[in-house]
PDB file of N, CA, C and O and ligand atoms in Angstrom:
ATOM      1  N   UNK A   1     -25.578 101.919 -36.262  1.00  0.00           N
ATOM      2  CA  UNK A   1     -24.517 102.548 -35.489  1.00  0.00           C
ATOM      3  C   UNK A   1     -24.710 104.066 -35.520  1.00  0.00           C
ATOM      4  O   UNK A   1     -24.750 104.733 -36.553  1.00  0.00           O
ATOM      5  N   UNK A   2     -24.827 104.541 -34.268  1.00  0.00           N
ATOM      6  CA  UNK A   2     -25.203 106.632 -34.035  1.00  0.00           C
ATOM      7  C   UNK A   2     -23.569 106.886 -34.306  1.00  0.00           C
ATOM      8  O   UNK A   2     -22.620 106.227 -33.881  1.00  0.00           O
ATOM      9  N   UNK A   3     -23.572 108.049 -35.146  1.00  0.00           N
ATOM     10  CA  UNK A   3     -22.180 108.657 -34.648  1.00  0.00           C
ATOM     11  C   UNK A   3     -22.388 109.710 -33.794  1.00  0.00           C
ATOM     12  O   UNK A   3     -23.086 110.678 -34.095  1.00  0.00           O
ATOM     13  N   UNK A   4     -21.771 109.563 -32.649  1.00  0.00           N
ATOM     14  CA  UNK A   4     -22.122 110.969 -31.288  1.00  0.00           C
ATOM     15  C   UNK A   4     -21.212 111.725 -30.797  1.00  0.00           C
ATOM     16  O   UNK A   4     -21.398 112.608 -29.960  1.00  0.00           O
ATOM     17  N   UNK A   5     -19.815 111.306 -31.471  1.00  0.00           N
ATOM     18  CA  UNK A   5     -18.892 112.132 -30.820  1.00  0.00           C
ATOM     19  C   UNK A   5     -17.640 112.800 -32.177  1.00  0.00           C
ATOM     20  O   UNK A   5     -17.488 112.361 -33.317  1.00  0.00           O
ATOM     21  N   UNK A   6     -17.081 113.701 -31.651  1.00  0.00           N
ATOM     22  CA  UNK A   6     -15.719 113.915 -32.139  1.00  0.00           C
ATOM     23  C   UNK A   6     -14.372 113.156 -31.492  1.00  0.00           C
ATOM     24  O   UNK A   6     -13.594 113.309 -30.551  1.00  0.00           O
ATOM     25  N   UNK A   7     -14.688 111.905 -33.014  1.00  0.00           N
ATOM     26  CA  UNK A   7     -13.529 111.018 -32.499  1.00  0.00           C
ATOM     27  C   UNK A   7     -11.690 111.379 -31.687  1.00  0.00           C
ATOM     28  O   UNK A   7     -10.963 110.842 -30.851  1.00  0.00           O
ATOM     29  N   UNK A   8     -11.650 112.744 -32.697  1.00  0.00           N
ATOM     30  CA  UNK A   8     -10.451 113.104 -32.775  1.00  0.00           C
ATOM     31  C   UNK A   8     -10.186 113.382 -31.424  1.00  0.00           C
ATOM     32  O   UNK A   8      -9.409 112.656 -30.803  1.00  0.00           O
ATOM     33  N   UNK A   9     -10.772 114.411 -30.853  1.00  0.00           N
ATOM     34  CA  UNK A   9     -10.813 115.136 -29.615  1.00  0.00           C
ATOM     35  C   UNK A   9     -11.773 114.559 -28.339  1.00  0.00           C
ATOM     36  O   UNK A   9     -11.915 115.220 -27.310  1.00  0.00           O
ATOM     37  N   UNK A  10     -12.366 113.337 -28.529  1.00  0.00           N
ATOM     38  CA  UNK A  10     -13.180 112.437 -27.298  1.00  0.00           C
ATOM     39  C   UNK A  10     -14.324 113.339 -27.220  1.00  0.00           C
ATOM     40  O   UNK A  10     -15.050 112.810 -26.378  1.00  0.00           O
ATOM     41  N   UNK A  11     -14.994 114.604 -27.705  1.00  0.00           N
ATOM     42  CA  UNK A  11     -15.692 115.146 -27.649  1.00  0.00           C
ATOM     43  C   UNK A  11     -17.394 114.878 -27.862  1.00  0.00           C
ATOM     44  O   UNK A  11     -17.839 115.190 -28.966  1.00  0.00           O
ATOM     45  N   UNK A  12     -18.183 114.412 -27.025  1.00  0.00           N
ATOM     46  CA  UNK A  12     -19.210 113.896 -27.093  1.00  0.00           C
ATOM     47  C   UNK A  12     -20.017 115.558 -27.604  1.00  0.00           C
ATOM     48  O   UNK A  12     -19.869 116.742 -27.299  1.00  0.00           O
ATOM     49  N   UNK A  13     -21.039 114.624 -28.684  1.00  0.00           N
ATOM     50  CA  UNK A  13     -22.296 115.782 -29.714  1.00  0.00           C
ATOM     51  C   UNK A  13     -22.762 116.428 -28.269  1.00  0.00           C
ATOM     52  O   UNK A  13     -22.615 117.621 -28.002  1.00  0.00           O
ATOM     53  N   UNK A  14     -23.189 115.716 -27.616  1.00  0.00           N
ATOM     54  CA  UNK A  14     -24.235 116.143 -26.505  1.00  0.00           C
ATOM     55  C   UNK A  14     -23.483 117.334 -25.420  1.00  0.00           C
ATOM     56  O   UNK A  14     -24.070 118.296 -24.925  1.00  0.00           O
ATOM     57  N   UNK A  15     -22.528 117.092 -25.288  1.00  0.00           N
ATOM     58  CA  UNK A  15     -21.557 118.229 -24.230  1.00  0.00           C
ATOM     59  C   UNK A  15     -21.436 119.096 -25.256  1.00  0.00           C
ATOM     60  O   UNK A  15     -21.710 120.222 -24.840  1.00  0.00           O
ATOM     61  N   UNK A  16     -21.061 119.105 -26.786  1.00  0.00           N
ATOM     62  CA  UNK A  16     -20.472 120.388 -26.834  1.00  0.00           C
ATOM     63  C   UNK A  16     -21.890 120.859 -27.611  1.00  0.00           C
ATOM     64  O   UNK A  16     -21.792 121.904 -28.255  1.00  0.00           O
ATOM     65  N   UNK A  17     -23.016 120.280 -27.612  1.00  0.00           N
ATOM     66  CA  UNK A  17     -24.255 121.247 -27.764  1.00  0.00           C
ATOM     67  C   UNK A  17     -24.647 121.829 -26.284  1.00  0.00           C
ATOM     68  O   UNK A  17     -25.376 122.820 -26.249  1.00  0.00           O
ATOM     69  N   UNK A  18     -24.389 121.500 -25.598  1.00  0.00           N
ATOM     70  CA  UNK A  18     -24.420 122.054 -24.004  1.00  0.00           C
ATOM     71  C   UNK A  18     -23.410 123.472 -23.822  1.00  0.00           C
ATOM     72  O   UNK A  18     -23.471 124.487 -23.128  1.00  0.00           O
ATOM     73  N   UNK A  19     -22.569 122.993 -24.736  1.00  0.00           N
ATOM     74  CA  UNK A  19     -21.362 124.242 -25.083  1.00  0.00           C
ATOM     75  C   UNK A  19     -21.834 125.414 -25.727  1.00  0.00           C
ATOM     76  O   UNK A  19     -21.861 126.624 -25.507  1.00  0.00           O
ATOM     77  N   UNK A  20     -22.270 124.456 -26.778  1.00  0.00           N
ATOM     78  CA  UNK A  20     -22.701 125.727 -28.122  1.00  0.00           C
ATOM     79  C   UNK A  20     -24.096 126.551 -27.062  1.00  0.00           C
ATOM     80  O   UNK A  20     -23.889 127.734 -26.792  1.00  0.00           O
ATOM     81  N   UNK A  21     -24.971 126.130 -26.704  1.00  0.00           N
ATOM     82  CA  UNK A  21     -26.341 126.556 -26.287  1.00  0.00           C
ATOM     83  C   UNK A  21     -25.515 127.881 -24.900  1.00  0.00           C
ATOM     84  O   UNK A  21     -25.805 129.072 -25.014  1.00  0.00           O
ATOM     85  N   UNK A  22     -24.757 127.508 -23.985  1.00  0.00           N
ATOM     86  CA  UNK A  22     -24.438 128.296 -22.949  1.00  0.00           C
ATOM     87  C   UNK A  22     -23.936 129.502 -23.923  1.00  0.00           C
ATOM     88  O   UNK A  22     -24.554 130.544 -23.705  1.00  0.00           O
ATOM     89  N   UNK A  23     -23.166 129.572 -24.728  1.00  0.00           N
ATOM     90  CA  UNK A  23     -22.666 130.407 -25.807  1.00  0.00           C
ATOM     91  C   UNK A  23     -22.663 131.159 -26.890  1.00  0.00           C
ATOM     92  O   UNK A  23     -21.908 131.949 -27.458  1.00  0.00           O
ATOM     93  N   UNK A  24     -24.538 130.335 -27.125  1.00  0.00           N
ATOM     94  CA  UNK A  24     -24.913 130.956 -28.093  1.00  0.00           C
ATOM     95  C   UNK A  24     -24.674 130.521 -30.077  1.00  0.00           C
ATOM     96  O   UNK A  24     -25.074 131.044 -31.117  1.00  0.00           O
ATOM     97  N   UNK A  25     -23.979 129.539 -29.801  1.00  0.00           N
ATOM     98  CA  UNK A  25     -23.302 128.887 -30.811  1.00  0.00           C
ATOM     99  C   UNK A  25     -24.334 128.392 -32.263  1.00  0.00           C
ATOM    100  O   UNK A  25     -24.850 127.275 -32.263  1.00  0.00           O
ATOM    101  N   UNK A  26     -24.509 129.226 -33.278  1.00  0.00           N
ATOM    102  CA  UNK A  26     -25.566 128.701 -34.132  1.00  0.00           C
ATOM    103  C   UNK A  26     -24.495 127.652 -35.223  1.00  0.00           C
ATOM    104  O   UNK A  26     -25.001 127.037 -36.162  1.00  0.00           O
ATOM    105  N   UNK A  27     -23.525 127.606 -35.028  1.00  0.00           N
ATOM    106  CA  UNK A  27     -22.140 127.282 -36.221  1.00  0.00           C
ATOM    107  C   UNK A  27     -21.069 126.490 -35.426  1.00  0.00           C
ATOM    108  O   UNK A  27     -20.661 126.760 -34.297  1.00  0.00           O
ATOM    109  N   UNK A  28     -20.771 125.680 -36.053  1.00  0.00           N
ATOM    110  CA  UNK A  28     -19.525 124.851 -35.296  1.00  0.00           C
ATOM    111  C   UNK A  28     -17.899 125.985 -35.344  1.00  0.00           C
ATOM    112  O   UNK A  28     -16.959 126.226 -34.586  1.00  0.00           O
ATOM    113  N   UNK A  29     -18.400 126.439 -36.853  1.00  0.00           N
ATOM    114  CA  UNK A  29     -17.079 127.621 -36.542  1.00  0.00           C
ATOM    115  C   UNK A  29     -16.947 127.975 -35.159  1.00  0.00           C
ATOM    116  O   UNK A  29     -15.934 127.852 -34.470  1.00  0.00           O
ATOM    117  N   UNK A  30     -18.580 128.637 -34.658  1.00  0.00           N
ATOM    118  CA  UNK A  30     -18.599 129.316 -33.345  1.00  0.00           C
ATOM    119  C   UNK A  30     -18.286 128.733 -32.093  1.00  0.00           C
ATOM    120  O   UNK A  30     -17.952 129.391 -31.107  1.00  0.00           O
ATOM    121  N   UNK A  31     -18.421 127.190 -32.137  1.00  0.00           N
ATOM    122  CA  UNK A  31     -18.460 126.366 -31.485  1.00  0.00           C
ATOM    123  C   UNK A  31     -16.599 126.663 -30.931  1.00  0.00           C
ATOM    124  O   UNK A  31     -15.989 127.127 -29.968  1.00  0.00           O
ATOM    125  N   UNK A  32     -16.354 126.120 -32.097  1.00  0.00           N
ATOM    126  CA  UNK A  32     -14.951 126.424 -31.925  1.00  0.00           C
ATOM    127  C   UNK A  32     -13.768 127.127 -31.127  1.00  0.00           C
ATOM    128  O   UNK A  32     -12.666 126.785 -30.700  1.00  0.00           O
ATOM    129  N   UNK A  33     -14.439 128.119 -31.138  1.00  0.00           N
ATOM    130  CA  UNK A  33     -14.343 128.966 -30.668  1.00  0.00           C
ATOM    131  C   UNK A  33     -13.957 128.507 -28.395  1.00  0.00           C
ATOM    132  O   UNK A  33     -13.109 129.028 -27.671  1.00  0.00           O
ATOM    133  N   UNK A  34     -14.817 127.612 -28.100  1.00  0.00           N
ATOM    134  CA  UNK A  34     -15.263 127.148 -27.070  1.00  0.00           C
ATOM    135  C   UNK A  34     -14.779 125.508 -26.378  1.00  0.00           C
ATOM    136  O   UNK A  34     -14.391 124.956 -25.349  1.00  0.00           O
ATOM    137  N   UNK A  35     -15.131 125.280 -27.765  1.00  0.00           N
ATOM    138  CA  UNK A  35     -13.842 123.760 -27.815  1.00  0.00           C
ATOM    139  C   UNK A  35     -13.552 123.120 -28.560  1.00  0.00           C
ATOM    140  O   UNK A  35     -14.239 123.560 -29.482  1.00  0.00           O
ATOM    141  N   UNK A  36     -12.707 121.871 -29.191  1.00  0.00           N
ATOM    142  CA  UNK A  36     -11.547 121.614 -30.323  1.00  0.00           C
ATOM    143  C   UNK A  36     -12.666 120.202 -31.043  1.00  0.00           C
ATOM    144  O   UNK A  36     -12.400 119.191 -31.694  1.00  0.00           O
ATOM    145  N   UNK A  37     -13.872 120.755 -30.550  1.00  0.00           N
ATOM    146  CA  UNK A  37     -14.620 119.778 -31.680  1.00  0.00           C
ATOM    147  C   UNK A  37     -13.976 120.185 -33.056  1.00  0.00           C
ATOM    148  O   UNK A  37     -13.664 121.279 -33.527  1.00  0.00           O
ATOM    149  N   UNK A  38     -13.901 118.988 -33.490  1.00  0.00           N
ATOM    150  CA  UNK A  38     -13.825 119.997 -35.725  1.00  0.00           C
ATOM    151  C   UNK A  38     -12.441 120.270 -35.902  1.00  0.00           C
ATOM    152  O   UNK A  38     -12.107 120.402 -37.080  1.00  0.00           O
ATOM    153  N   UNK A  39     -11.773 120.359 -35.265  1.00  0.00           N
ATOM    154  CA  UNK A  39     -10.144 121.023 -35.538  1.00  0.00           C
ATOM    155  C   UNK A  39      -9.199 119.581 -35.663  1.00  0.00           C
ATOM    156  O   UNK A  39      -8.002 119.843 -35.775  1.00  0.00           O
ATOM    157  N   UNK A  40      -9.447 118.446 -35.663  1.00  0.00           N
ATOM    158  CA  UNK A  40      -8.853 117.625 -36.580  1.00  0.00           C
ATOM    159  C   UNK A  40      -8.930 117.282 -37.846  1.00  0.00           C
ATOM    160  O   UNK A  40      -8.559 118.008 -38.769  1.00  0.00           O
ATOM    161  N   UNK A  41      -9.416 116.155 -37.970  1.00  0.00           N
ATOM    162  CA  UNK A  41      -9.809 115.518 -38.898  1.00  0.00           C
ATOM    163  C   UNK A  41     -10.812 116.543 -40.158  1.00  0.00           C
ATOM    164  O   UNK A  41     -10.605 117.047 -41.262  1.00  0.00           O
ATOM    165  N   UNK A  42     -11.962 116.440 -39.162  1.00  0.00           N
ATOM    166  CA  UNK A  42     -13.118 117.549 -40.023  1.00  0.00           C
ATOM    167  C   UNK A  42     -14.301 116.647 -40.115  1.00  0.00           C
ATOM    168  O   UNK A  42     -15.452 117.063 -40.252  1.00  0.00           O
ATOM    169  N   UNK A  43     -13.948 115.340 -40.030  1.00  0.00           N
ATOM    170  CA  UNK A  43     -15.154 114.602 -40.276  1.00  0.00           C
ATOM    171  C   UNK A  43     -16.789 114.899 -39.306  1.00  0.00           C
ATOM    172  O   UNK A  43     -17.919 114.617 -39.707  1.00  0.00           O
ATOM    173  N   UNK A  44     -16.424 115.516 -38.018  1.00  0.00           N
ATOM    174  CA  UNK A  44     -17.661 115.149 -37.215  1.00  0.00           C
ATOM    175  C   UNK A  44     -18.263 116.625 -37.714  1.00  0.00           C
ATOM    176  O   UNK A  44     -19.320 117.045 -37.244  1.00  0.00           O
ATOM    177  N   UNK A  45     -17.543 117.334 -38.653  1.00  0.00           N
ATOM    178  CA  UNK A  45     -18.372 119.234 -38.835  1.00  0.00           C
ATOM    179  C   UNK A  45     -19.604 118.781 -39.153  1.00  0.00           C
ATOM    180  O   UNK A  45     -20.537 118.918 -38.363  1.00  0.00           O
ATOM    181  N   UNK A  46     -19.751 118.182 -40.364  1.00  0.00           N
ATOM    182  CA  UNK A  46     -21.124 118.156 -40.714  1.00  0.00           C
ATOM    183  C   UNK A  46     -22.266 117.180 -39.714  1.00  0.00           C
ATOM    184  O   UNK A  46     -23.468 117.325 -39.935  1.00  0.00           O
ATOM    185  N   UNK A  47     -21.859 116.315 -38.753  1.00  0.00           N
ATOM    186  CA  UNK A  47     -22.763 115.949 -38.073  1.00  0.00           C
ATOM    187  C   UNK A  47     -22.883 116.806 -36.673  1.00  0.00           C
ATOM    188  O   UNK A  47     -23.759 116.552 -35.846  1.00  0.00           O
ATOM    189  N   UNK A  48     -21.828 117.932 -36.486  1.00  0.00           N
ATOM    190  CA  UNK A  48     -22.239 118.325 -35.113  1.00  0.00           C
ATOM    191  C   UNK A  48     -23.022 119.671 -35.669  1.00  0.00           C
ATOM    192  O   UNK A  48     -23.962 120.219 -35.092  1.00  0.00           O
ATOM    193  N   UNK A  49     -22.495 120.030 -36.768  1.00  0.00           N
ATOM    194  CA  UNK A  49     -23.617 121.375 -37.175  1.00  0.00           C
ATOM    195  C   UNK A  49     -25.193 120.793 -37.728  1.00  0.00           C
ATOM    196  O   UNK A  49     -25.956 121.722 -37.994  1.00  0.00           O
ATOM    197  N   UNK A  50     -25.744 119.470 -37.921  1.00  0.00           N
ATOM    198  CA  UNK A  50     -26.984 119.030 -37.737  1.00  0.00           C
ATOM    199  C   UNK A  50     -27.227 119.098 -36.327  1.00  0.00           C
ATOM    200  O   UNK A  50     -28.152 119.807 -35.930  1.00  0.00           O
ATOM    201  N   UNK A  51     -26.518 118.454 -35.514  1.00  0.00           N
ATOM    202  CA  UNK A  51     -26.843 118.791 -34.280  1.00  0.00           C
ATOM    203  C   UNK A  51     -27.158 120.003 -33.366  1.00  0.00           C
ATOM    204  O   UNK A  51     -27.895 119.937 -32.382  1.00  0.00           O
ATOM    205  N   UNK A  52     -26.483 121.181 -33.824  1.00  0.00           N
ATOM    206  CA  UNK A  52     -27.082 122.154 -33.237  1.00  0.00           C
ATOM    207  C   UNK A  52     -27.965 122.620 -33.963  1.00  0.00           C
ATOM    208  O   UNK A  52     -28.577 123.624 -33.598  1.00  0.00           O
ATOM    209  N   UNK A  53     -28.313 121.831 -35.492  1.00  0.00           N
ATOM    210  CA  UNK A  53     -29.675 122.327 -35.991  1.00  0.00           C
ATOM    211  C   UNK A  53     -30.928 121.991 -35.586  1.00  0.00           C
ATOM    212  O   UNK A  53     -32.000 122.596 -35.584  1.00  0.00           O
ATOM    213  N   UNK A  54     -30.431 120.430 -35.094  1.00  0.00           N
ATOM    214  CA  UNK A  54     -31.776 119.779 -34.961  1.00  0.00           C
ATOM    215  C   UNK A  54     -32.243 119.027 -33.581  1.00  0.00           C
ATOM    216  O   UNK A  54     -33.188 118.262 -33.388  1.00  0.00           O
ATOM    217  N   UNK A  55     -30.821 119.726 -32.324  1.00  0.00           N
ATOM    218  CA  UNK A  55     -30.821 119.168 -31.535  1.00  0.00           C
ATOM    219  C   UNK A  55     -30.183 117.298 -31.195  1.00  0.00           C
ATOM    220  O   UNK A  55     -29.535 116.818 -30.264  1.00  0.00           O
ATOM    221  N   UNK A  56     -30.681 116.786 -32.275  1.00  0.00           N
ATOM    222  CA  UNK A  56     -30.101 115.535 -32.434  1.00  0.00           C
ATOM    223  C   UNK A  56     -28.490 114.826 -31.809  1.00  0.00           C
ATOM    224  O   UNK A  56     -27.638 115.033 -32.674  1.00  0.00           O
ATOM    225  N   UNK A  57     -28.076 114.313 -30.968  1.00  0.00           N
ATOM    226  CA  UNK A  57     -26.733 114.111 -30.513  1.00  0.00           C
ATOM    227  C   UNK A  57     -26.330 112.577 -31.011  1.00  0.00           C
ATOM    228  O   UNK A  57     -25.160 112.247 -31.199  1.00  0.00           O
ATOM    229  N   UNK A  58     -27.475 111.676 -31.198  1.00  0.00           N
ATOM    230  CA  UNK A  58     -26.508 110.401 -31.519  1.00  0.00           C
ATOM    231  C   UNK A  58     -27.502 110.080 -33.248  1.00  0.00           C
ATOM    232  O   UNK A  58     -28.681 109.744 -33.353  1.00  0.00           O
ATOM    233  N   UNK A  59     -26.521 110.331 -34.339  1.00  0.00           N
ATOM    234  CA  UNK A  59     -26.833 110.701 -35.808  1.00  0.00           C
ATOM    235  C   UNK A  59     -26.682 109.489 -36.789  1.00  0.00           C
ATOM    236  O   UNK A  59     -25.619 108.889 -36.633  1.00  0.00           O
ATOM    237  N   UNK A  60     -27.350 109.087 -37.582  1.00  0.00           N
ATOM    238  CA  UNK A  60     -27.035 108.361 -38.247  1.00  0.00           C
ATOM    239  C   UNK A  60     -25.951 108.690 -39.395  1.00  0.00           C
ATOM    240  O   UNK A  60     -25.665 109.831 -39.756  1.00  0.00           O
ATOM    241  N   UNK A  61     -25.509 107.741 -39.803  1.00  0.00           N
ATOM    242  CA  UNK A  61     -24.542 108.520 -40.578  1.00  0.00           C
ATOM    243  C   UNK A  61     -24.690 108.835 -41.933  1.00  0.00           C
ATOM    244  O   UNK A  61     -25.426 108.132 -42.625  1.00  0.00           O
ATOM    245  N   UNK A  62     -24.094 109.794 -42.412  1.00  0.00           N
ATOM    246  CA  UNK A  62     -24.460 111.087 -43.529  1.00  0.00           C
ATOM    247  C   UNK A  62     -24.333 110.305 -44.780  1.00  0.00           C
ATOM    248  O   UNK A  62     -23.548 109.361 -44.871  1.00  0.00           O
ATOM    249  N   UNK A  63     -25.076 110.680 -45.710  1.00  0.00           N
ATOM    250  CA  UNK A  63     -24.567 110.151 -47.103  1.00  0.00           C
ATOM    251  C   UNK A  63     -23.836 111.710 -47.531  1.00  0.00           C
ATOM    252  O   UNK A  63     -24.097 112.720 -46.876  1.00  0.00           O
ATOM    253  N   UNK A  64     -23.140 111.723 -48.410  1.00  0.00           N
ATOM    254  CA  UNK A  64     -22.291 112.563 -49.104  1.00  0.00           C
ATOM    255  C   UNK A  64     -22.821 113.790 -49.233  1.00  0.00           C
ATOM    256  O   UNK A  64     -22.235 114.759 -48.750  1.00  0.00           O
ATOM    257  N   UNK A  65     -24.276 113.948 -50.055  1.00  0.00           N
ATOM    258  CA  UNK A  65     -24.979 115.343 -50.323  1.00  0.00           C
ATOM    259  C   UNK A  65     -25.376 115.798 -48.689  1.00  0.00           C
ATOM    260  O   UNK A  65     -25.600 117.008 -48.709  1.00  0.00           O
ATOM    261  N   UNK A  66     -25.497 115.382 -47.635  1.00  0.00           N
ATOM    262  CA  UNK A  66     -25.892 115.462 -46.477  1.00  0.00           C
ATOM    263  C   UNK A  66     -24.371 115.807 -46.152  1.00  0.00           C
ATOM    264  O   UNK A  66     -24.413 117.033 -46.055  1.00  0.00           O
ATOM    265  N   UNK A  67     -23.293 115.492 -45.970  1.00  0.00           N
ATOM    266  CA  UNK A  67     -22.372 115.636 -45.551  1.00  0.00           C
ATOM    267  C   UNK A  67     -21.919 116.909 -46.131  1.00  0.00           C
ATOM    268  O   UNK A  67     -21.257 117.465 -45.255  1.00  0.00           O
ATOM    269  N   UNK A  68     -21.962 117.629 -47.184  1.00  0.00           N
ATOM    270  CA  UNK A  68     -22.051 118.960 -47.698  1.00  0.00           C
ATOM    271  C   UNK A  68     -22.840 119.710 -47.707  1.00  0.00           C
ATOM    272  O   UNK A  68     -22.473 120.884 -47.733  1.00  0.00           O
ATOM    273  N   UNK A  69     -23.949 119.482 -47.693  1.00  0.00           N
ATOM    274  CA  UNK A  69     -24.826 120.619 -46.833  1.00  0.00           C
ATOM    275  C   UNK A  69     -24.458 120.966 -45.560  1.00  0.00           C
ATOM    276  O   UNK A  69     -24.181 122.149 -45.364  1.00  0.00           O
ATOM    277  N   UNK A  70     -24.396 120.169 -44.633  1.00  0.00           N
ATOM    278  CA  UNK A  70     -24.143 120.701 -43.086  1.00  0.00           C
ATOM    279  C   UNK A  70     -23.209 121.271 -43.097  1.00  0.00           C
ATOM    280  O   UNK A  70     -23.238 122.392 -42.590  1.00  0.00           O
ATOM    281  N   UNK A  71     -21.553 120.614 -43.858  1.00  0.00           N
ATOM    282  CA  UNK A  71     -20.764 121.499 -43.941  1.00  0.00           C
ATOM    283  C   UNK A  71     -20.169 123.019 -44.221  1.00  0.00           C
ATOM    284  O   UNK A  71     -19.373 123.831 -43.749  1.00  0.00           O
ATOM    285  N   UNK A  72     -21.136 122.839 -45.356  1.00  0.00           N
ATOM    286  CA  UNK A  72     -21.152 124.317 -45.807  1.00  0.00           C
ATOM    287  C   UNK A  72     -22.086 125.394 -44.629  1.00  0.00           C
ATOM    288  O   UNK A  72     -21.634 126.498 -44.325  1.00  0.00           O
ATOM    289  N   UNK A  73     -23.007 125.034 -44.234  1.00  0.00           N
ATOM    290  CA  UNK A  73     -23.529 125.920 -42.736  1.00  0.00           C
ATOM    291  C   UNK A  73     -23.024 125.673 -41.858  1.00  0.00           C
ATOM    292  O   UNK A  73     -23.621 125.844 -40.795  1.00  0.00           O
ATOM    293  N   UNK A  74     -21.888 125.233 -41.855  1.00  0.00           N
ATOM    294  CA  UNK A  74     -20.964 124.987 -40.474  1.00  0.00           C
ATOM    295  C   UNK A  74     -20.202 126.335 -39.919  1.00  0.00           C
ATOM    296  O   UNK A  74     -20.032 126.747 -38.771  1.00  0.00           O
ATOM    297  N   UNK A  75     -19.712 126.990 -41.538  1.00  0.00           N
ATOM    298  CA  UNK A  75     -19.040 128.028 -41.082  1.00  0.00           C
ATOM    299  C   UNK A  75     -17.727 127.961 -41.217  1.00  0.00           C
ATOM    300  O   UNK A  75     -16.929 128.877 -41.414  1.00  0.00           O
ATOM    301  N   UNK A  76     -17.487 126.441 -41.061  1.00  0.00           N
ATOM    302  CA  UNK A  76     -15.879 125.599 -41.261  1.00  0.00           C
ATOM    303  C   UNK A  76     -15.315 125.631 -43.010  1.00  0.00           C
ATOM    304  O   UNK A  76     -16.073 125.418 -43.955  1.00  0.00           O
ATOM    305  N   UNK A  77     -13.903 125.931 -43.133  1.00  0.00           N
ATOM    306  CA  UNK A  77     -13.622 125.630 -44.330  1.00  0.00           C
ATOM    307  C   UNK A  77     -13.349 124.606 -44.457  1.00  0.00           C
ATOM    308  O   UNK A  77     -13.128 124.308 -43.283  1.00  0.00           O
ATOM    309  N   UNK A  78     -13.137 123.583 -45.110  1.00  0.00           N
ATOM    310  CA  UNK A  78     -12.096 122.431 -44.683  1.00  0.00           C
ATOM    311  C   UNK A  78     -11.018 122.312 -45.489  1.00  0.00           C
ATOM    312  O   UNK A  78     -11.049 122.594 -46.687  1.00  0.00           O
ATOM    313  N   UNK A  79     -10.151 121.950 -44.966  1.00  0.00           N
ATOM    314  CA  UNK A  79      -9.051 121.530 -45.792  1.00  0.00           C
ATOM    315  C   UNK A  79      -8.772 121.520 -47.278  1.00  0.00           C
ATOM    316  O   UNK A  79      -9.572 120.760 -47.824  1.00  0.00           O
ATOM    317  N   UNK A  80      -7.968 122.059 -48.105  1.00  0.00           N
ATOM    318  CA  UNK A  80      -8.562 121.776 -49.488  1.00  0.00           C
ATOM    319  C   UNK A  80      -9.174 122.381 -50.130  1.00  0.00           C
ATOM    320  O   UNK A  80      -9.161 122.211 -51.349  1.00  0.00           O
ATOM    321  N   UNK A  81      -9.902 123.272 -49.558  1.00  0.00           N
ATOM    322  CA  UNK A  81     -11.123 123.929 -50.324  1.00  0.00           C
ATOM    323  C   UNK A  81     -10.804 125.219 -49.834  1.00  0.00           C
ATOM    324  O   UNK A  81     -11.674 126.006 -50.207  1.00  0.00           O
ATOM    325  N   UNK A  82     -10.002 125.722 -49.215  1.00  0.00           N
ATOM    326  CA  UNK A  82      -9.413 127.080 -48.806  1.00  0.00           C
ATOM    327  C   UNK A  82      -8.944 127.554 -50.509  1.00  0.00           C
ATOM    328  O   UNK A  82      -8.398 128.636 -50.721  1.00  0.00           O
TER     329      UNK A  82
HETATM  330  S1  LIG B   1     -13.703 113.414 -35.633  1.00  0.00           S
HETATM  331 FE1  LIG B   1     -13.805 115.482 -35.013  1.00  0.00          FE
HETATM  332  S2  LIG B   1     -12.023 116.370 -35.849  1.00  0.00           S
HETATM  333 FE2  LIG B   1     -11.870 114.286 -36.364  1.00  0.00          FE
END
């Protein structure tokens, strides 16, 4: 099973790397900025900031140390950890 979107917000990986790229977007923070990927939940940060690393839009899904790495180069705080 790929995960490809931001469940929260219907936001498909592939449009809002189309987002990030018109914009310049190296960070989902930046992303943000552009559209409401990431501003729920939090879960899709670390797979959409692989995605604008690696291009990649439909991801397998993260084990834990993978899920904190991306996060932390996301740019995003999350919840909790403020
Ligand atoms: S899945 Fe993207 S904010 Fe919840």
């Amino acid at each position: 099973m790929a995960v490809n979107r931001c469940l929260c917000h219907g936001v498909p990986f592939a449009a809002a790397l189309a987002t990030a790229r018109a914009h310049g977007c190296a960070t989902v923070a930046a992303l943000q900025n552009f559209c409401a990927l990431g501003t729920g939940c939090g879960l899709c940060v670390p797979y959409m900031q692989r995605a604008l690393a690696t291009g990649e839009t439909d991801l397998p899904v993260l084990g834990s140390r993978e899920m904190d790495l991306w996060t932390a180069m996301s740019g995003v705080v999350a919840e909790g950890r403020r």
